[in-house]
Amino acid sequence: MPRLREFPWRATRDPWHVLISEVMLQQTNVGRVRPRFERFVALAPTPAACVDVALADLLVEWQGMGYPRRCRNIQDAARVIVERHGGEVPRDLDSLMALPGIGPYTARAILAFAFGDDAAVVDTNVARVISRVEGRAMKPRETQALADEMLPRGLSRDWNQVVMDFGATVCNARSPRCSSCPIARLCSWCGEGADPARTTAFTSRPQGRFEGSDRQARGRMMKRLTEGSVQATRVAEVMGLDDGDRAERLVESLVADGLVERVGRAYRLSEKRR
DNA sequence: AAGCCGTGGAT
DNA sequence: TATCCACGGCT
């Protein structure tokens, strides 16, 4: 359920709002996205408006969704849209892919959900369904090609929605419900033998331990910074680290990412308007 | 191109 | 309580 992409904003179809929602949904479950999406759009209703908001204010709205570089990417994309596309989200694959933070999935999601164009999205759910139906592991290019072939023309919105939700529920990763699967007759796998999706591209790769990781420390710092600036001498403490050199390196990585800036002896969220 | 990037839910 | 896992883009 939490991964279902069904959503009221599908009805809006404002390309900028679809872009924001799809970037948010790249890494974050729909239940956590919903309330933040509304506030974010209120703050940055158009690309031009987004450019004029301090990144720090956008990051406050972002806090809790993870991967805050995505938030910076949205503002960077807004600037490109204003400077190169007259303030309108472009309607072709190459221009969309050229935007910061917009890859193969998100570019096609914008084409399909915002514009209704014939574009087949391949997220992890779609890739899993296709590789199981085909009964073999596949590389990204081939997976995309098959998704393109399957797409019923003129129905991209409903089709993409249905395939992603089908993959998130019936044809899920851990315990697929093959015994009640409506397309079992079309499936090469049917839950018997090795799962082809396990070795196919697009499926998520294992990740290092989170406890004690750089990400955890960065995340703690970002959360604390949404409440106000942090003295340089207290960075390690905020991050929960004993190692001052490591804390220094990590806060500088946040600066390098454009999320944080140093002002005198303190750090704060970047005020930069892009 | 293998590893990094945050958070919360599932097991 | 601890561990595993999802999730797309970037470099």
Coordinates of C-alpha atoms (C1' of nucleotides) in Angstrom, one line a residue:
Chain A
M1 CA 0.0 0.0 0.0
P2 CA 2.5 2.7 1.0
R3 CA 4.2 2.3 -2.4
L4 CA 1.1 2.9 -4.5
R5 CA 1.5 5.9 -6.7
E6 CA -2.2 6.6 -7.0
F7 CA -2.6 10.3 -6.2
P8 CA -4.9 13.2 -6.4
W9 CA -2.3 15.4 -8.1
R10 CA -2.5 13.2 -11.1
A11 CA -5.6 15.2 -11.9
T12 CA -3.8 18.5 -11.9
R13 CA -1.4 17.8 -14.7
D14 CA 0.5 21.0 -14.3
P15 CA 3.8 19.9 -15.8
W16 CA 5.8 21.8 -13.1
H17 CA 3.8 20.2 -10.3
V18 CA 4.2 16.8 -11.9
L19 CA 7.9 17.3 -12.1
I20 CA 8.0 18.1 -8.4
S21 CA 5.9 15.2 -7.4
E22 CA 7.9 12.7 -9.5
V23 CA 11.2 13.9 -8.1
M24 CA 9.8 13.5 -4.6
L25 CA 8.5 10.0 -5.5
Q26 CA 11.9 8.9 -6.8
Q27 CA 13.0 7.9 -3.3
T28 CA 10.1 8.6 -0.9
N29 CA 6.9 6.7 -0.3
V30 CA 3.7 8.4 -1.3
G31 CA 2.4 8.7 2.3
R32 CA 5.3 10.9 3.3
V33 CA 5.3 12.9 0.1
R34 CA 1.6 13.9 0.1
P35 CA 1.6 16.7 2.8
R36 CA 5.0 18.0 1.7
F37 CA 4.0 18.2 -1.9
E38 CA 1.2 20.6 -1.1
R39 CA 3.4 22.9 0.9
F40 CA 6.2 22.8 -1.6
V41 CA 4.0 23.8 -4.5
A42 CA 2.5 26.6 -2.4
L43 CA 6.0 27.9 -1.9
A44 CA 7.2 27.4 -5.5
P45 CA 4.1 27.2 -7.7
T46 CA 6.0 27.9 -10.9
P47 CA 9.6 27.5 -12.1
A48 CA 10.0 31.3 -11.9
A49 CA 8.7 31.4 -8.4
C50 CA 11.0 28.5 -7.4
V51 CA 14.0 30.4 -8.6
D52 CA 13.1 33.3 -6.3
V53 CA 12.8 31.3 -3.1
A54 CA 15.8 30.8 -0.9
L55 CA 17.0 27.2 -1.1
A56 CA 16.9 27.1 2.7
D57 CA 13.2 27.6 2.7
L58 CA 12.7 24.8 0.2
L59 CA 14.9 22.6 2.3
V60 CA 12.8 23.2 5.4
E61 CA 9.8 21.9 3.5
W62 CA 11.9 19.0 2.3
Q63 CA 13.1 17.9 5.7
G64 CA 12.1 14.3 6.4
M65 CA 11.9 13.0 2.9
G66 CA 15.6 12.1 2.5
Y67 CA 18.1 12.8 -0.2
P68 CA 18.0 16.6 0.0
R69 CA 20.1 17.0 -3.1
R70 CA 16.9 16.3 -4.9
C71 CA 15.5 19.5 -3.5
R72 CA 18.5 21.5 -4.8
N73 CA 18.1 19.7 -8.1
I74 CA 14.5 20.9 -8.4
Q75 CA 15.6 24.5 -8.0
D76 CA 18.5 24.0 -10.4
A77 CA 16.0 22.5 -12.9
A78 CA 13.7 25.6 -12.4
R79 CA 16.5 27.9 -13.3
V80 CA 17.3 25.9 -16.5
I81 CA 13.6 26.0 -17.4
V82 CA 13.4 29.7 -16.9
E83 CA 16.6 30.5 -18.7
R84 CA 16.4 28.0 -21.6
H85 CA 12.7 27.1 -22.0
G86 CA 10.9 30.4 -21.4
G87 CA 9.7 29.3 -18.0
E88 CA 7.7 26.3 -19.4
V89 CA 8.6 22.7 -18.7
P90 CA 9.9 21.3 -22.0
R91 CA 7.9 18.5 -23.7
D92 CA 10.6 16.4 -25.3
L93 CA 12.6 13.6 -23.8
D94 CA 16.0 15.0 -24.5
S95 CA 15.3 18.4 -23.0
L96 CA 13.8 16.8 -19.9
M97 CA 16.7 14.4 -19.5
A98 CA 19.1 17.3 -19.6
L99 CA 17.5 18.9 -16.5
P100 CA 19.3 18.3 -13.2
G101 CA 17.8 15.3 -11.3
I102 CA 15.7 14.2 -14.2
G103 CA 16.6 10.8 -15.5
P104 CA 15.0 8.2 -17.8
Y105 CA 12.1 7.4 -15.4
T106 CA 11.2 10.9 -14.4
A107 CA 11.5 12.4 -17.9
R108 CA 9.0 9.8 -19.2
A109 CA 6.7 10.2 -16.2
I110 CA 6.4 13.9 -17.0
L111 CA 5.7 13.2 -20.6
A112 CA 3.0 10.7 -19.7
F113 CA 1.3 12.1 -16.6
A114 CA 1.6 15.8 -17.4
F115 CA 1.2 15.9 -21.2
G116 CA -0.5 12.5 -21.9
D117 CA 2.2 11.7 -24.5
D118 CA 3.0 8.0 -25.4
A119 CA 5.9 7.4 -23.0
A120 CA 6.4 4.2 -21.0
V121 CA 8.0 4.6 -17.6
V122 CA 10.3 1.9 -16.2
D123 CA 10.7 2.1 -12.5
T124 CA 11.8 -0.8 -10.3
N125 CA 8.2 -2.2 -10.3
V126 CA 7.8 -2.1 -14.0
A127 CA 11.3 -3.7 -14.5
R128 CA 10.4 -6.5 -12.2
V129 CA 7.1 -7.2 -13.9
I130 CA 8.7 -7.3 -17.4
S131 CA 11.6 -9.5 -16.4
R132 CA 9.3 -12.0 -14.8
V133 CA 6.9 -12.1 -17.7
E134 CA 9.8 -12.5 -20.1
G135 CA 11.4 -15.0 -17.7
R136 CA 14.9 -13.7 -17.8
A137 CA 17.2 -10.9 -16.6
M138 CA 17.5 -7.9 -18.8
K139 CA 19.6 -4.7 -19.1
P140 CA 18.0 -1.3 -18.9
R141 CA 18.0 -0.6 -22.6
E142 CA 16.1 -3.8 -23.4
T143 CA 13.7 -3.4 -20.5
Q144 CA 12.9 0.1 -21.8
A145 CA 12.4 -1.2 -25.4
L146 CA 10.0 -3.9 -24.2
A147 CA 8.1 -1.3 -22.1
D148 CA 7.9 0.9 -25.2
E149 CA 6.4 -2.0 -27.3
M150 CA 3.9 -2.9 -24.6
L151 CA 2.5 0.7 -24.2
P152 CA -1.0 1.0 -25.6
R153 CA -1.1 4.2 -27.6
G154 CA -3.1 7.0 -26.1
L155 CA -3.4 5.3 -22.7
S156 CA 0.0 6.1 -21.2
R157 CA -1.4 7.7 -18.0
D158 CA -3.6 4.7 -17.0
W159 CA -1.1 2.1 -18.3
N160 CA 1.9 3.4 -16.5
Q161 CA -0.2 3.8 -13.3
V162 CA -1.6 0.2 -13.6
V163 CA 1.8 -1.5 -14.3
M164 CA 3.5 0.3 -11.4
D165 CA 0.8 -0.5 -9.0
F166 CA 0.6 -4.1 -10.2
G167 CA 4.3 -4.4 -9.5
A168 CA 4.0 -2.8 -6.1
T169 CA 1.2 -5.1 -5.0
V170 CA 0.6 -8.4 -6.9
C171 CA 4.0 -8.8 -8.6
N172 CA 5.9 -7.4 -5.6
A173 CA 9.6 -8.2 -4.8
R174 CA 9.3 -10.2 -1.6
S175 CA 6.1 -12.3 -1.7
P176 CA 4.5 -12.1 -5.2
R177 CA 0.9 -13.3 -5.3
C178 CA 1.3 -15.6 -8.2
S179 CA -1.5 -17.9 -7.2
S180 CA -4.0 -15.1 -7.7
C181 CA -2.2 -13.3 -10.5
P182 CA -4.5 -12.1 -13.3
I183 CA -1.8 -12.4 -16.0
A184 CA -0.3 -15.7 -14.9
R185 CA -1.1 -17.1 -18.3
L186 CA 1.2 -14.6 -19.9
C187 CA 4.0 -15.0 -17.4
S188 CA 7.1 -17.1 -18.0
W189 CA 8.1 -17.3 -14.4
C190 CA 4.9 -17.8 -12.3
G191 CA 6.9 -18.0 -9.1
E192 CA 8.7 -21.2 -10.0
G193 CA 12.4 -21.4 -9.9
A194 CA 14.9 -18.5 -9.6
D195 CA 13.3 -15.1 -9.8
P196 CA 14.6 -13.4 -13.0
A197 CA 14.0 -10.0 -11.4
R198 CA 16.6 -10.6 -8.8
T199 CA 19.4 -10.2 -11.3
T200 CA 17.9 -7.8 -13.8
A201 CA 18.9 -4.2 -14.1
F202 CA 16.9 -1.5 -12.4
T203 CA 16.2 -3.7 -9.3
S204 CA 17.7 -2.0 -6.3
R205 CA 21.2 -3.0 -5.2
P206 CA 22.2 -3.7 -1.6
Q207 CA 23.3 -0.8 0.5
G208 CA 25.8 -0.4 3.3
R209 CA 24.7 -0.2 7.0
F210 CA 22.9 3.0 7.8
E211 CA 23.8 3.1 11.4
G212 CA 27.1 4.9 11.8
S213 CA 27.1 5.9 8.1
D214 CA 28.0 9.2 6.5
R215 CA 24.4 9.5 5.4
Q216 CA 23.2 9.2 8.9
A217 CA 25.5 12.0 10.1
R218 CA 24.6 14.2 7.1
G219 CA 21.0 13.6 7.8
R220 CA 21.3 14.6 11.4
M221 CA 23.1 17.8 10.5
M222 CA 20.5 18.7 7.9
K223 CA 17.6 18.1 10.3
R224 CA 19.3 20.2 13.0
L225 CA 20.0 23.0 10.5
T226 CA 16.3 23.4 9.7
E227 CA 16.0 24.7 13.2
G228 CA 18.7 27.2 12.9
S229 CA 22.4 27.7 12.4
V230 CA 25.0 25.5 14.0
Q231 CA 28.4 26.7 15.5
A232 CA 31.4 25.0 13.8
T233 CA 32.6 23.8 17.1
R234 CA 29.3 21.8 17.6
V235 CA 29.1 20.0 14.3
A236 CA 30.5 16.7 15.5
E237 CA 28.2 16.7 18.4
V238 CA 25.1 17.4 16.2
M239 CA 26.2 14.6 13.9
G240 CA 26.7 12.2 16.8
L241 CA 30.4 11.6 15.9
D242 CA 33.5 11.4 18.1
D243 CA 35.7 12.0 15.1
G244 CA 36.1 15.7 14.5
D245 CA 38.0 15.3 11.3
R246 CA 35.2 13.2 9.9
A247 CA 32.6 15.6 11.0
E248 CA 34.5 18.4 9.3
R249 CA 34.8 16.4 6.1
L250 CA 31.1 15.6 6.1
V251 CA 29.9 19.2 6.7
E252 CA 32.2 20.3 3.9
S253 CA 30.5 17.7 1.7
L254 CA 27.2 19.3 2.4
V255 CA 28.8 22.7 1.5
A256 CA 30.1 21.1 -1.7
D257 CA 26.6 19.8 -2.5
G258 CA 25.3 23.4 -2.3
L259 CA 23.0 22.6 0.6
V260 CA 24.9 24.3 3.4
E261 CA 27.0 27.5 3.7
R262 CA 29.5 28.6 6.3
V263 CA 29.0 32.1 7.7
G264 CA 31.8 33.1 10.0
R265 CA 32.0 30.4 12.7
A266 CA 28.7 28.9 12.0
Y267 CA 26.9 26.8 9.3
R268 CA 23.4 27.3 8.0
L269 CA 21.2 26.1 5.2
S270 CA 22.2 27.7 1.9
E271 CA 20.3 30.9 1.4
K272 CA 21.2 31.0 -2.3
R273 CA 18.6 31.8 -4.8
R274 CA 19.6 30.1 -7.9
Chain B
dA1 C1' 30.1 1.6 -13.4
dA2 C1' 30.0 0.4 -8.5
dG3 C1' 29.0 3.1 -4.7
dC4 C1' 26.9 7.0 -2.7
dC5 C1' 22.9 9.5 -1.2
dG6 C1' 18.3 9.5 3.9
dT7 C1' 14.4 7.8 5.8
dG8 C1' 11.0 4.7 7.5
dG9 C1' 8.5 0.5 7.0
dA10 C1' 8.8 -4.7 7.0
dT11 C1' 10.5 -8.8 8.7
Chain C
dT1 C1' 15.8 -4.9 19.1
dA2 C1' 18.3 -5.4 15.1
dT3 C1' 18.7 -6.0 10.4
dC4 C1' 17.2 -5.7 5.8
dC5 C1' 15.1 -3.4 2.1
dA6 C1' 13.0 0.0 -1.3
dC7 C1' 13.8 3.9 -4.4
dG8 C1' 16.1 6.9 -9.3
dG9 C1' 20.0 9.7 -10.4
dC10 C1' 24.6 10.9 -10.4
dT11 C1' 29.5 10.4 -10.9

